[in-house]
XYZ file of C-alpha atoms in Angstrom:
752
model
C -53.758 -82.744 4.994
C -55.748 -84.483 7.753
C -54.095 -84.438 11.176
C -53.220 -88.032 12.278
C -55.502 -89.405 14.998
C -54.281 -91.816 17.654
C -56.274 -95.092 17.315
C -55.990 -95.607 21.075
C -57.851 -92.310 21.562
C -60.557 -93.144 19.036
C -63.955 -94.319 20.237
C -66.947 -95.586 18.315
C -70.699 -95.907 18.767
C -72.071 -98.554 16.398
C -75.760 -99.479 16.026
C -77.109 -102.307 13.854
C -80.820 -103.205 13.850
C -82.083 -106.203 11.859
C -84.618 -107.795 14.187
C -87.706 -105.868 15.318
C -90.667 -106.713 17.518
C -92.735 -106.259 14.402
C -91.292 -109.153 12.436
C -92.586 -107.782 9.159
C -89.856 -105.151 9.451
C -86.973 -107.633 9.879
C -84.175 -106.966 7.417
C -80.886 -108.653 6.486
C -77.677 -106.717 6.062
C -77.271 -104.083 8.805
C -75.378 -106.466 11.120
C -72.913 -107.357 8.367
C -72.484 -103.649 7.596
C -71.733 -102.836 11.245
C -69.332 -105.769 11.672
C -67.402 -104.743 8.568
C -67.112 -101.203 9.949
C -65.943 -102.446 13.361
C -63.445 -104.771 11.696
C -61.961 -101.832 9.826
C -61.616 -99.854 13.063
C -60.177 -102.693 15.156
C -58.242 -104.856 12.704
C -57.103 -102.322 10.085
C -56.644 -99.240 12.234
C -55.777 -100.683 15.659
C -58.628 -99.180 17.668
C -58.906 -101.088 20.993
C -61.993 -103.330 21.106
C -63.050 -101.843 24.439
C -63.332 -98.434 22.748
C -66.219 -99.715 20.615
C -69.764 -99.518 22.023
C -71.863 -101.864 19.891
C -75.678 -101.980 20.006
C -77.122 -104.714 17.823
C -80.338 -106.586 17.272
C -79.275 -109.182 14.720
C -81.108 -112.034 13.089
C -79.766 -115.424 14.167
C -78.671 -116.190 10.623
C -76.462 -113.105 10.537
C -74.354 -113.737 13.644
C -71.833 -116.249 12.277
C -69.929 -117.151 9.178
C -70.600 -120.416 7.411
C -67.782 -122.019 9.386
C -69.420 -121.004 12.662
C -66.978 -118.226 13.595
C -68.282 -114.829 14.665
C -68.321 -111.912 12.240
C -67.591 -109.457 15.047
C -63.973 -109.010 16.174
C -63.135 -110.641 19.493
C -63.669 -108.694 22.725
C -66.278 -106.385 21.190
C -69.353 -106.750 23.372
C -72.918 -106.580 22.024
C -75.727 -104.671 23.739
C -79.390 -104.815 22.769
C -80.398 -102.057 20.322
C -83.668 -101.132 22.010
C -84.800 -97.534 22.445
C -84.074 -97.295 26.168
C -80.498 -98.618 25.968
C -79.466 -96.541 22.952
C -81.105 -93.330 24.213
C -79.541 -93.646 27.669
C -76.077 -94.168 26.193
C -76.440 -91.107 23.952
C -77.663 -89.044 26.897
C -75.342 -90.288 29.645
C -72.833 -92.839 28.388
C -70.300 -90.476 26.836
C -70.054 -87.774 29.504
C -66.505 -88.752 30.564
C -65.271 -89.660 27.091
C -61.703 -88.559 26.338
C -61.076 -89.070 22.645
C -59.579 -87.292 19.676
C -62.315 -88.735 17.491
C -65.740 -90.310 17.971
C -67.022 -92.476 15.127
C -70.781 -93.149 14.938
C -72.063 -95.817 12.534
C -75.758 -96.704 12.208
C -77.317 -99.338 9.947
C -80.981 -100.282 9.997
C -84.419 -99.091 8.986
C -84.942 -95.349 8.570
C -88.063 -93.506 7.461
C -89.353 -89.967 7.007
C -92.123 -89.266 9.506
C -95.272 -87.219 8.944
C -93.402 -84.041 9.937
C -90.773 -84.575 7.252
C -88.014 -85.545 9.700
C -85.591 -88.434 9.099
C -85.874 -90.973 11.959
C -84.057 -94.260 12.779
C -86.123 -97.205 14.001
C -85.044 -99.247 17.033
C -85.445 -102.913 17.874
C -88.470 -102.509 20.172
C -90.590 -101.078 17.329
C -93.863 -102.994 17.520
C -96.726 -103.546 15.127
C -98.655 -100.672 16.708
C -95.847 -98.176 17.343
C -92.490 -97.648 15.702
C -89.963 -96.291 18.223
C -87.342 -94.068 16.686
C -84.581 -91.540 17.241
C -84.564 -88.449 15.010
C -81.396 -87.878 12.994
C -81.500 -84.144 13.722
C -81.898 -84.863 17.453
C -78.999 -87.322 17.340
C -76.784 -84.719 15.681
C -77.710 -82.127 18.318
C -76.965 -84.621 21.074
C -73.570 -85.365 19.527
C -72.721 -81.658 19.673
C -73.732 -81.222 23.327
C -71.351 -80.649 26.223
C -72.512 -83.993 27.614
C -70.354 -85.722 24.991
C -66.766 -85.546 26.244
C -65.144 -84.666 29.535
C -64.442 -81.094 30.663
C -67.749 -79.808 29.327
C -67.291 -81.315 25.894
C -63.662 -80.363 25.335
C -62.694 -84.041 25.535
C -64.145 -84.790 22.069
C -63.119 -82.294 19.366
C -64.507 -84.194 16.332
C -67.381 -86.544 15.555
C -67.735 -88.473 12.267
C -71.099 -90.085 11.501
C -72.183 -92.577 8.819
C -75.895 -93.424 8.566
C -76.934 -96.351 6.346
C -80.724 -96.027 6.564
C -83.612 -95.381 4.187
C -85.365 -92.032 3.940
C -88.613 -93.219 2.366
C -92.074 -92.441 3.730
C -94.375 -95.491 3.997
C -98.058 -94.605 4.222
C -99.874 -94.760 7.557
C -96.744 -95.043 9.705
C -97.026 -93.914 13.344
C -93.753 -93.113 15.085
C -93.023 -92.583 18.779
C -89.981 -90.333 19.055
C -87.370 -91.189 21.690
C -85.868 -88.017 23.107
C -82.076 -88.058 23.230
C -81.601 -84.290 23.541
C -80.879 -83.001 27.033
C -80.901 -79.275 27.721
C -77.220 -78.532 27.394
C -74.933 -75.996 25.818
C -73.687 -76.944 22.364
C -69.990 -77.268 21.621
C -70.122 -75.096 18.531
C -66.449 -75.568 17.688
C -66.768 -79.364 17.562
C -66.413 -80.663 14.025
C -69.334 -82.782 12.840
C -69.114 -84.785 9.603
C -72.340 -86.651 8.743
C -72.636 -88.977 5.740
C -76.023 -90.402 4.724
C -76.568 -93.406 2.469
C -79.327 -91.721 0.480
C -81.409 -88.585 0.027
C -84.990 -87.800 0.974
C -87.581 -90.186 -0.427
C -85.035 -92.926 -1.264
C -84.123 -96.354 0.070
C -80.638 -97.410 1.153
C -80.110 -100.441 -1.095
C -78.215 -103.678 -0.516
C -76.088 -105.468 -3.104
C -78.368 -106.819 -5.811
C -77.538 -109.894 -7.829
C -73.998 -109.932 -6.454
C -72.229 -112.093 -3.953
C -71.646 -110.718 -0.453
C -68.477 -112.280 0.833
C -68.169 -113.007 4.503
C -66.777 -110.032 6.375
C -67.962 -107.540 3.746
C -70.745 -104.996 4.055
C -74.055 -105.878 2.472
C -75.249 -102.308 1.767
C -74.208 -100.290 -1.262
C -73.299 -97.278 0.859
C -71.208 -98.944 3.624
C -69.394 -101.007 0.992
C -68.419 -97.885 -0.994
C -67.620 -96.027 2.225
C -65.313 -98.745 3.609
C -63.570 -99.099 0.255
C -62.577 -95.436 0.497
C -61.842 -95.446 4.244
C -59.569 -98.493 4.066
C -56.982 -96.888 1.790
C -54.089 -98.985 3.164
C -52.741 -96.206 5.375
C -54.196 -97.618 8.575
C -55.488 -94.133 9.417
C -58.613 -94.098 11.531
C -59.442 -90.704 10.053
C -58.454 -90.392 6.401
C -59.442 -87.229 4.549
C -63.236 -87.415 4.763
C -63.620 -84.774 2.070
C -61.850 -87.131 -0.304
C -63.807 -90.103 1.028
C -67.195 -88.440 0.490
C -66.206 -87.329 -3.019
C -65.156 -90.882 -3.898
C -68.437 -92.269 -2.560
C -70.364 -89.722 -4.639
C -68.450 -90.748 -7.759
C -69.085 -94.436 -7.056
C -72.839 -93.868 -6.845
C -72.806 -91.669 -9.917
C -71.296 -94.623 -11.769
C -73.943 -96.943 -10.337
C -76.680 -94.597 -11.543
C -75.161 -94.580 -15.019
C -74.911 -98.347 -15.146
C -78.133 -99.572 -13.532
C -79.594 -96.749 -13.152
C -79.987 -96.799 -9.361
C -81.778 -93.821 -7.810
C -79.811 -93.819 -4.564
C -77.840 -90.620 -4.004
C -75.748 -90.186 -0.825
C -76.048 -86.892 1.036
C -73.690 -85.084 3.338
C -73.612 -82.533 6.142
C -70.452 -80.882 7.465
C -70.547 -78.525 10.441
C -67.343 -76.742 11.373
C -65.310 -79.618 9.977
C -61.890 -78.143 9.187
C -63.581 -74.770 9.481
C -66.094 -75.528 6.730
C -69.846 -76.071 6.703
C -71.379 -77.664 3.654
C -74.453 -79.625 2.647
C -74.903 -81.849 -0.419
C -77.670 -84.154 -1.510
C -81.303 -83.566 -0.625
C -82.090 -83.254 3.081
C -85.586 -83.487 4.436
C -86.949 -80.117 5.516
C -90.003 -80.528 7.730
C -93.006 -78.454 6.680
C -93.690 -75.360 8.704
C -96.887 -74.889 10.655
C -98.353 -72.699 7.900
C -97.382 -75.248 5.245
C -99.154 -77.990 7.187
C -102.258 -75.791 7.401
C -102.145 -75.284 3.643
C -101.694 -79.016 3.059
C -104.794 -79.707 5.133
C -106.784 -77.393 2.855
C -105.354 -79.111 -0.212
C -106.806 -82.394 0.944
C -110.266 -80.924 0.279
C -109.289 -79.757 -3.224
C -107.164 -82.816 -4.131
C -108.960 -85.630 -2.311
C -107.397 -88.591 -4.125
C -103.929 -89.697 -5.189
C -104.705 -89.341 -8.903
C -105.600 -85.660 -8.471
C -102.418 -85.037 -6.483
C -100.310 -86.857 -9.059
C -101.817 -84.780 -11.867
C -101.180 -81.572 -9.925
C -97.577 -82.639 -9.259
C -97.088 -83.295 -12.963
C -98.388 -79.852 -13.932
C -96.252 -78.203 -11.248
C -93.130 -80.000 -12.459
C -93.879 -78.884 -16.010
C -94.377 -75.256 -14.919
C -91.048 -74.813 -13.119
C -87.938 -76.810 -12.162
C -89.189 -78.604 -9.048
C -89.127 -82.259 -8.035
C -92.104 -83.543 -6.090
C -90.693 -86.623 -4.406
C -92.860 -89.716 -4.338
C -91.373 -91.736 -1.526
C -90.526 -95.410 -2.110
C -93.465 -97.657 -1.189
C -95.862 -94.684 -0.907
C -97.350 -94.896 -4.401
C -98.279 -91.205 -4.726
C -97.247 -87.912 -3.190
C -99.099 -86.597 -0.175
C -100.498 -83.085 0.109
C -97.642 -82.192 2.493
C -95.021 -83.443 0.035
C -96.635 -81.391 -2.710
C -96.684 -78.210 -0.592
C -93.180 -78.732 0.812
C -91.687 -79.326 -2.646
C -93.344 -76.186 -4.015
C -92.305 -74.111 -0.991
C -88.619 -74.998 -1.369
C -88.384 -73.571 -4.910
C -88.539 -69.865 -5.740
C -92.094 -68.920 -6.778
C -93.138 -72.554 -6.402
C -96.004 -72.063 -3.981
C -97.683 -69.245 -5.955
C -97.317 -71.411 -9.089
C -99.007 -74.297 -7.308
C -101.771 -72.028 -6.041
C -102.426 -70.528 -9.478
C -103.128 -74.030 -10.748
C -105.228 -75.058 -7.765
C -107.275 -71.866 -7.493
C -108.496 -72.349 -11.050
C -110.167 -75.567 -9.898
C -110.866 -74.661 -6.273
C -114.637 -74.745 -6.667
C -116.531 -72.494 -4.211
C -115.187 -68.963 -3.790
C -114.673 -69.405 -0.067
C -112.362 -72.383 -0.721
C -110.271 -70.329 -3.137
C -110.084 -67.455 -0.656
C -108.976 -69.798 2.119
C -106.319 -71.339 -0.119
C -105.009 -67.919 -1.127
C -104.751 -66.692 2.457
C -103.108 -69.919 3.653
C -100.542 -69.696 0.840
C -99.719 -66.093 1.736
C -99.155 -67.082 5.347
C -96.860 -69.901 4.240
C -94.806 -67.714 1.879
C -95.515 -64.035 2.640
C -92.479 -62.955 0.601
C -93.749 -64.417 -2.701
C -96.902 -63.920 -4.725
C -95.614 -64.219 -8.308
C -95.791 -67.499 -10.173
C -92.656 -68.761 -11.883
C -94.071 -67.771 -15.278
C -94.972 -64.274 -14.039
C -91.531 -63.713 -12.564
C -89.803 -64.884 -15.747
C -92.068 -62.744 -17.911
C -91.481 -59.634 -15.780
C -87.694 -59.936 -15.858
C -87.845 -60.416 -19.639
C -90.211 -57.455 -20.094
C -87.986 -55.175 -18.004
C -85.028 -56.160 -20.162
C -86.947 -55.572 -23.397
C -88.265 -52.202 -22.179
C -84.668 -50.948 -21.909
C -85.096 -49.028 -18.664
C -81.616 -47.605 -18.207
C -81.326 -48.134 -14.458
C -84.108 -50.027 -12.678
C -82.811 -49.168 -9.195
C -82.601 -45.468 -10.027
C -86.089 -45.639 -11.512
C -87.473 -47.319 -8.394
C -85.853 -44.715 -6.141
C -88.013 -42.067 -7.777
C -90.834 -43.380 -5.603
C -89.838 -42.717 -2.006
C -92.223 -45.448 -0.768
C -90.107 -48.066 -2.547
C -86.712 -46.952 -1.267
C -86.686 -48.844 2.065
C -87.185 -52.115 0.171
C -84.583 -51.677 -2.576
C -81.231 -53.522 -2.750
C -77.903 -51.908 -3.565
C -77.554 -49.765 -6.656
C -75.502 -52.515 -8.344
C -78.300 -55.103 -8.030
C -79.604 -56.780 -11.168
C -83.210 -56.781 -12.344
C -84.036 -60.121 -10.718
C -82.798 -58.973 -7.320
C -84.858 -55.776 -7.532
C -87.974 -57.748 -8.424
C -87.476 -60.236 -5.592
C -86.826 -57.469 -3.061
C -90.004 -55.609 -3.959
C -92.022 -58.820 -4.198
C -90.950 -59.680 -0.639
C -92.843 -56.606 0.607
C -95.945 -58.700 -0.033
C -99.545 -57.902 -0.863
C -101.208 -55.262 1.365
C -104.453 -56.144 3.052
C -106.205 -52.898 2.106
C -108.476 -53.024 -0.916
C -107.291 -49.667 -2.275
C -103.563 -50.417 -1.859
C -101.256 -51.723 -4.565
C -98.304 -54.089 -3.899
C -94.919 -52.385 -3.993
C -93.838 -54.526 -6.944
C -96.824 -53.462 -9.044
C -96.174 -49.807 -8.171
C -92.626 -50.313 -9.423
C -93.852 -51.844 -12.687
C -96.137 -48.828 -13.219
C -93.122 -46.594 -12.781
C -90.870 -48.738 -15.014
C -93.459 -48.734 -17.817
C -93.648 -44.934 -17.705
C -89.841 -44.689 -17.679
C -89.609 -47.026 -20.672
C -91.986 -44.852 -22.703
C -90.163 -41.673 -21.701
C -86.775 -43.153 -22.715
C -87.922 -44.193 -26.181
C -88.777 -47.779 -25.307
C -92.093 -49.574 -25.047
C -93.798 -50.050 -21.695
C -96.932 -51.747 -23.058
C -95.751 -55.260 -22.133
C -95.142 -54.112 -18.555
C -98.606 -52.560 -18.317
C -100.209 -55.722 -19.671
C -98.230 -57.798 -17.170
C -99.454 -55.539 -14.370
C -103.091 -55.943 -15.404
C -102.888 -59.731 -15.535
C -101.140 -60.088 -12.181
C -103.396 -57.573 -10.446
C -106.439 -59.455 -11.703
C -105.064 -62.804 -10.485
C -104.277 -61.593 -6.967
C -107.629 -59.889 -6.588
C -106.580 -56.284 -7.163
C -108.984 -53.509 -8.079
C -108.597 -52.262 -11.701
C -109.398 -48.688 -10.695
C -106.568 -48.671 -8.157
C -104.101 -49.971 -10.751
C -105.273 -47.403 -13.323
C -104.814 -44.587 -10.791
C -101.263 -45.685 -9.983
C -100.453 -46.078 -13.671
C -101.635 -42.544 -14.417
C -99.770 -41.145 -11.406
C -96.577 -42.874 -12.536
C -96.927 -41.316 -15.992
C -97.428 -37.854 -14.490
C -94.430 -38.249 -12.181
C -92.307 -39.403 -15.102
C -93.288 -36.339 -17.109
C -92.239 -34.157 -14.191
C -88.826 -35.829 -14.091
C -88.066 -35.772 -17.803
C -89.653 -32.597 -19.152
C -88.035 -29.187 -18.960
C -89.558 -27.621 -15.893
C -91.469 -24.380 -16.094
C -90.901 -22.133 -13.080
C -93.133 -19.473 -11.627
C -90.922 -17.073 -9.701
C -92.619 -15.086 -6.942
C -90.822 -12.187 -5.284
C -92.199 -11.191 -1.877
C -91.378 -7.858 -0.303
C -92.097 -7.122 3.321
C -92.936 -3.892 5.107
C -92.547 -4.106 8.897
C -92.763 -0.383 9.531
C -96.449 -0.391 10.352
C -97.721 0.616 13.769
C -99.590 -2.640 14.303
C -96.371 -4.647 14.552
C -97.467 -7.191 11.939
C -95.621 -7.554 8.637
C -97.357 -6.645 5.394
C -96.421 -8.007 1.988
C -96.326 -7.155 -1.692
C -95.569 -9.613 -4.494
C -94.602 -9.813 -8.131
C -94.658 -13.040 -10.188
C -93.075 -14.112 -13.477
C -93.296 -17.361 -15.393
C -90.059 -18.663 -16.928
C -90.590 -21.219 -19.680
C -87.762 -22.914 -21.584
C -89.536 -22.293 -24.903
C -91.425 -19.043 -24.578
C -89.065 -17.238 -22.227
C -90.297 -15.111 -19.296
C -93.325 -12.943 -18.746
C -95.047 -11.208 -15.867
C -98.077 -13.117 -14.585
C -99.145 -11.206 -11.503
C -98.486 -8.665 -8.825
C -100.155 -6.177 -6.562
C -99.987 -2.541 -5.696
C -99.415 -1.702 -2.053
C -98.840 -3.979 0.922
C -101.403 -6.434 2.277
C -101.822 -8.973 5.021
C -100.375 -12.439 4.609
C -103.850 -13.943 4.119
C -104.580 -11.522 1.274
C -101.191 -12.214 -0.326
C -101.808 -15.973 -0.171
C -105.055 -15.469 -2.072
C -103.447 -13.268 -4.726
C -100.519 -15.670 -5.245
C -102.964 -18.572 -5.587
C -104.893 -16.717 -8.282
C -101.646 -16.163 -10.207
C -100.471 -19.772 -9.948
C -103.692 -21.782 -10.361
C -104.117 -21.321 -14.153
C -100.750 -23.001 -14.732
C -101.457 -25.868 -12.338
C -104.425 -26.786 -14.526
C -102.307 -27.112 -17.712
C -101.138 -30.740 -17.803
C -98.404 -30.173 -20.385
C -96.633 -27.751 -18.042
C -94.246 -29.337 -15.562
C -94.464 -26.568 -12.990
C -92.290 -25.553 -10.090
C -92.647 -22.460 -7.884
C -89.776 -20.400 -6.454
C -90.284 -17.757 -3.797
C -87.653 -15.018 -3.429
C -87.759 -13.930 0.228
C -85.789 -11.597 2.491
C -83.437 -13.367 4.887
C -85.702 -12.753 7.849
C -88.644 -14.375 6.050
C -87.000 -17.570 4.782
C -89.120 -19.655 7.118
C -92.376 -18.245 5.785
C -94.709 -21.149 5.071
C -95.081 -20.469 1.368
C -95.500 -24.134 0.433
C -98.747 -24.191 2.433
C -100.467 -21.500 0.379
C -103.929 -22.973 -0.380
C -104.771 -23.381 -4.058
C -107.481 -25.018 -6.109
C -106.188 -28.167 -7.809
C -108.299 -30.436 -10.026
C -111.481 -28.918 -8.629
C -110.490 -29.272 -4.984
C -110.102 -26.165 -2.828
C -107.480 -25.514 -0.140
C -104.873 -27.938 -1.470
C -101.397 -26.998 -0.139
C -99.320 -25.709 -3.038
C -96.278 -27.773 -2.004
C -98.150 -31.055 -2.478
C -98.894 -30.467 -6.166
C -95.780 -28.607 -7.359
C -92.159 -28.418 -6.193
C -91.886 -25.334 -3.990
C -88.561 -23.846 -2.906
C -87.450 -20.589 -1.373
C -84.570 -18.374 -2.478
C -82.757 -15.491 -0.817
C -83.796 -12.309 -2.643
C -80.894 -10.093 -1.478
C -78.065 -12.511 -2.311
C -74.953 -10.783 -3.576
C -72.290 -13.486 -3.244
C -71.379 -15.584 -6.275
C -72.374 -19.163 -5.492
C -71.885 -20.724 -8.939
C -68.754 -22.686 -7.884
C -70.517 -24.351 -4.978
C -73.523 -25.136 -7.192
C -71.336 -26.685 -9.895
C -69.570 -28.822 -7.265
C -72.852 -30.654 -6.715
C -73.775 -30.540 -10.386
C -75.661 -33.031 -12.534
C -72.733 -35.400 -13.153
C -72.050 -36.074 -9.465
C -73.759 -38.982 -7.714
C -76.119 -38.444 -4.818
C -74.640 -38.839 -1.370
C -73.866 -37.360 1.993
C -70.591 -35.930 0.654
C -72.512 -32.914 -0.691
C -73.615 -31.871 2.764
C -72.433 -30.151 5.900
C -74.441 -30.620 9.097
C -74.163 -27.916 11.725
C -75.900 -26.695 14.838
C -77.524 -23.392 13.857
C -76.537 -21.828 17.186
C -72.813 -22.550 16.718
C -71.889 -19.857 14.195
C -68.079 -20.085 14.724
C -68.118 -23.808 13.973
C -70.338 -23.202 10.939
C -67.940 -20.532 9.656
C -64.934 -22.837 10.131
C -66.665 -25.751 8.393
C -67.583 -23.662 5.352
C -64.049 -22.292 5.086
C -62.553 -25.796 5.249
C -64.941 -27.114 2.589
C -65.077 -24.222 0.201
C -67.039 -26.230 -2.378
C -69.651 -27.686 -0.026
C -72.874 -26.911 -1.795
C -75.404 -28.057 0.801
C -75.918 -27.341 4.494
C -78.361 -28.939 6.884
C -78.946 -26.728 9.894
C -79.830 -28.588 13.077
C -80.777 -27.852 16.645
C -83.935 -26.985 18.593
C -83.301 -23.223 18.712
C -86.182 -20.998 17.731
C -84.100 -18.437 15.799
C -82.206 -19.645 12.705
C -82.001 -16.273 10.925
C -78.292 -15.588 11.828
C -77.162 -18.986 10.561
C -79.274 -18.689 7.418
C -77.891 -15.225 6.735
C -74.306 -16.415 7.172
C -74.810 -19.381 4.830
C -76.371 -17.095 2.233
C -73.452 -14.659 2.538
C -71.011 -17.561 2.137
C -72.664 -18.529 -1.157
C -74.257 -21.817 -0.117
C -76.878 -22.598 -2.771
C -78.757 -25.389 -0.959
C -79.947 -25.344 2.636
C -82.437 -27.595 4.415
C -83.798 -27.187 7.904
C -86.901 -27.751 10.021
C -88.947 -24.662 10.629
C -90.206 -23.453 13.959
C -93.820 -24.487 14.594
C -95.156 -22.452 17.465
C -92.386 -22.242 20.053
C -90.716 -25.525 19.080
C -88.466 -26.661 16.268
C -88.242 -30.303 15.122
C -84.815 -31.942 15.293
C -85.396 -34.874 12.926
C -82.339 -36.209 11.107
C -82.547 -35.833 7.323
C -80.201 -38.753 6.608
C -82.526 -40.232 3.991
C -82.704 -36.909 2.201
C -78.935 -36.386 2.237
C -77.862 -39.889 1.233
C -80.399 -40.794 -1.430
C -81.440 -37.624 -3.230
C -79.169 -35.598 -5.478
C -79.314 -31.842 -4.801
C -80.808 -31.191 -8.241
C -83.747 -33.494 -7.403
C -84.554 -31.978 -4.008
C -87.521 -29.808 -5.101
C -89.374 -32.778 -6.602
C -88.447 -34.868 -3.560
C -89.980 -32.223 -1.321
C -93.189 -32.328 -3.360
C -93.430 -36.115 -2.949
C -92.653 -35.843 0.743
C -95.356 -33.266 1.319
C -97.879 -35.078 -0.883
C -97.410 -38.275 1.120
C -97.798 -36.674 4.528
C -101.548 -36.129 4.582
C -102.402 -33.552 7.241
C -99.581 -31.023 7.134
C -100.291 -29.748 10.594
C -99.687 -33.078 12.312
C -96.640 -34.431 10.526
C -93.324 -33.014 11.654
C -91.689 -34.039 8.384
C -93.646 -31.359 6.538
C -91.930 -28.672 8.574
C -88.932 -29.135 6.310
C -87.789 -26.038 4.419
C -85.568 -26.000 1.352
C -83.507 -23.042 0.196
C -82.496 -23.986 -3.338
C -80.722 -21.333 -5.386
C -80.051 -21.996 -9.051
C -77.643 -19.255 -10.179
C -78.601 -19.778 -13.808
C -82.174 -18.591 -13.247
C -82.766 -15.022 -12.103
C -85.742 -12.744 -11.944
C -86.102 -10.439 -14.959
C -85.774 -7.364 -12.715
C -84.130 -7.854 -9.352
C -84.201 -4.426 -7.662
C -84.444 -3.940 -3.909
C -87.366 -1.797 -2.872
C -87.725 0.612 -0.012
C -90.254 -0.218 2.702
C -93.640 1.226 1.834
C -92.792 1.740 -1.846
C -95.592 0.779 -4.210
C -94.466 -1.865 -6.778
C -94.490 -0.835 -10.397
C -97.290 -2.294 -12.477
């Protein structure tokens, strides 16, 4: 229920403009509207006449009734409604106001200026220049500390009713009168603003009916006063109810006549609520104005603009307003209407670019449109088709599919997001400027098409959609084909049973030179054919020689596309930081490709004796990814590490942190405790990186870590310069063991 307001502590600012310096703009009705409003305040509600500040510029015929008596209640004084008087009162005249409520009522000509702002014309508007106050500026001024004593605390609420047109006559030049003074806003002040109409419309007077003396002449003030004067004598009835009743009254008028006028409303912090209804003018941005200027060269006449507006309206649900008295939409109205609807501007551009003429004009239009809406490049039809194609392809989880590409993860919404939200989030990444780069959304569609095929669906519609969109936005077919093929290969890696090559390295550090020497044995473990020995060496060799021999054993399987290969190295505890993922191999005809960039590479602890199956099962395939799998611990603090592992006896993953050069004791303890998954940054030279692996812990399930490491290394470029590639993964799967795991004595020659 609305709190009662004391009429004696209610003030009003009323403006009525009928007579202008430019006589062609003279209008009948605003004075009658204002007098009816003042009469309600003074006669029906008991507001003192001296509390009403009335600015009016009335026609002589409007001042009196037929019997010669004044329409305005006695003791209400009239001031001239020129720009200087009204602006000064708004700026300075209400500084000491002490009121529970301030009513503001304005009736007169209003227009939408070339910037899209709603402005109110004043009496000194001449033939050459129309002087006006902006509605937005007036609202800001009414929320300033200059309104009300004690820094604005003297006026807690302001109610505003504006009976003015919002049409856009052609060729109108407006001089704005500044009423905003640099001042802190009273953000807690309630502001309730009611407008007679919406953007592009006129505020109509009674047509064909009789206006009785003392009644309002305008449709809006008449409906408003009928609801305000509910017989209670309250100066502030429930304005929520009042605005709803006015809306219903105009809905009835539209059904009966059908009048186009639709009142609009703005509430700011009124009873703790902020709400907007109707259609408010949103001025075009700087980039939208630049685009509109280019459109004038493509759509030089009103007929061309009207035809474009018709096609745009048919392509998506958008209304291009043609302002009353304007005849046809302007280029700015066309751009602004398209920009305010999802995928509207790209839809408009797709139509215009087809008829843009010279290539340089089309290029300029495309770039201007991207600056205006950098978060959208799909047309409405393309967006609708993509969402439908994703649904028909039956991709089980689009967010999970998108997370397979680590480049997409920073742009993805929550896991519960629907298909449309995922598409909009990835579209908002935009179109990269590089010729050989593909937009994030198109990369996602490549991935989704591959996932659809792998899951028994059909990704052909998604691939066709990708080709058409890439062609429209100027993409290179070769780049799209490369991403499509890469997505297929990555999908095969995720869905096929992985084949593992297991390499056991033995180390002999007993030599006199002080350098370690190595021997290796390698087996391939295939889900179908079982296991077999694929390589090894007799005697111990330098690390460079071992790298070469391991590469020769692995390379034949890298070249077989049907094999989804991973490589596991079984190492002694003191060698767990050996850079096995950087062993150079030949891949697709290219030499010296780091092994870890083309196949998942992990290390395992060769001498493990502790059963770790329980910890592995605790982070098994049915558990969601998340930080709950992990412990984080400073590698130097062994007591704290021991305590943490004892308290969480099923913690399957440990991230070792700290800048210390020697991690071997912590690694050995974790291995002895049966921890199957460990991640840490290796020592490079005399320094160890201390990067936080939050992304790795939160997003990636432990079972997917090897493939994640491959993607991470493949995306890093030069492995020597990127600290992220210093990441090491110990990943023990207890279900997969070497065919013959027997410790060897130093210097012993491996069996053939």
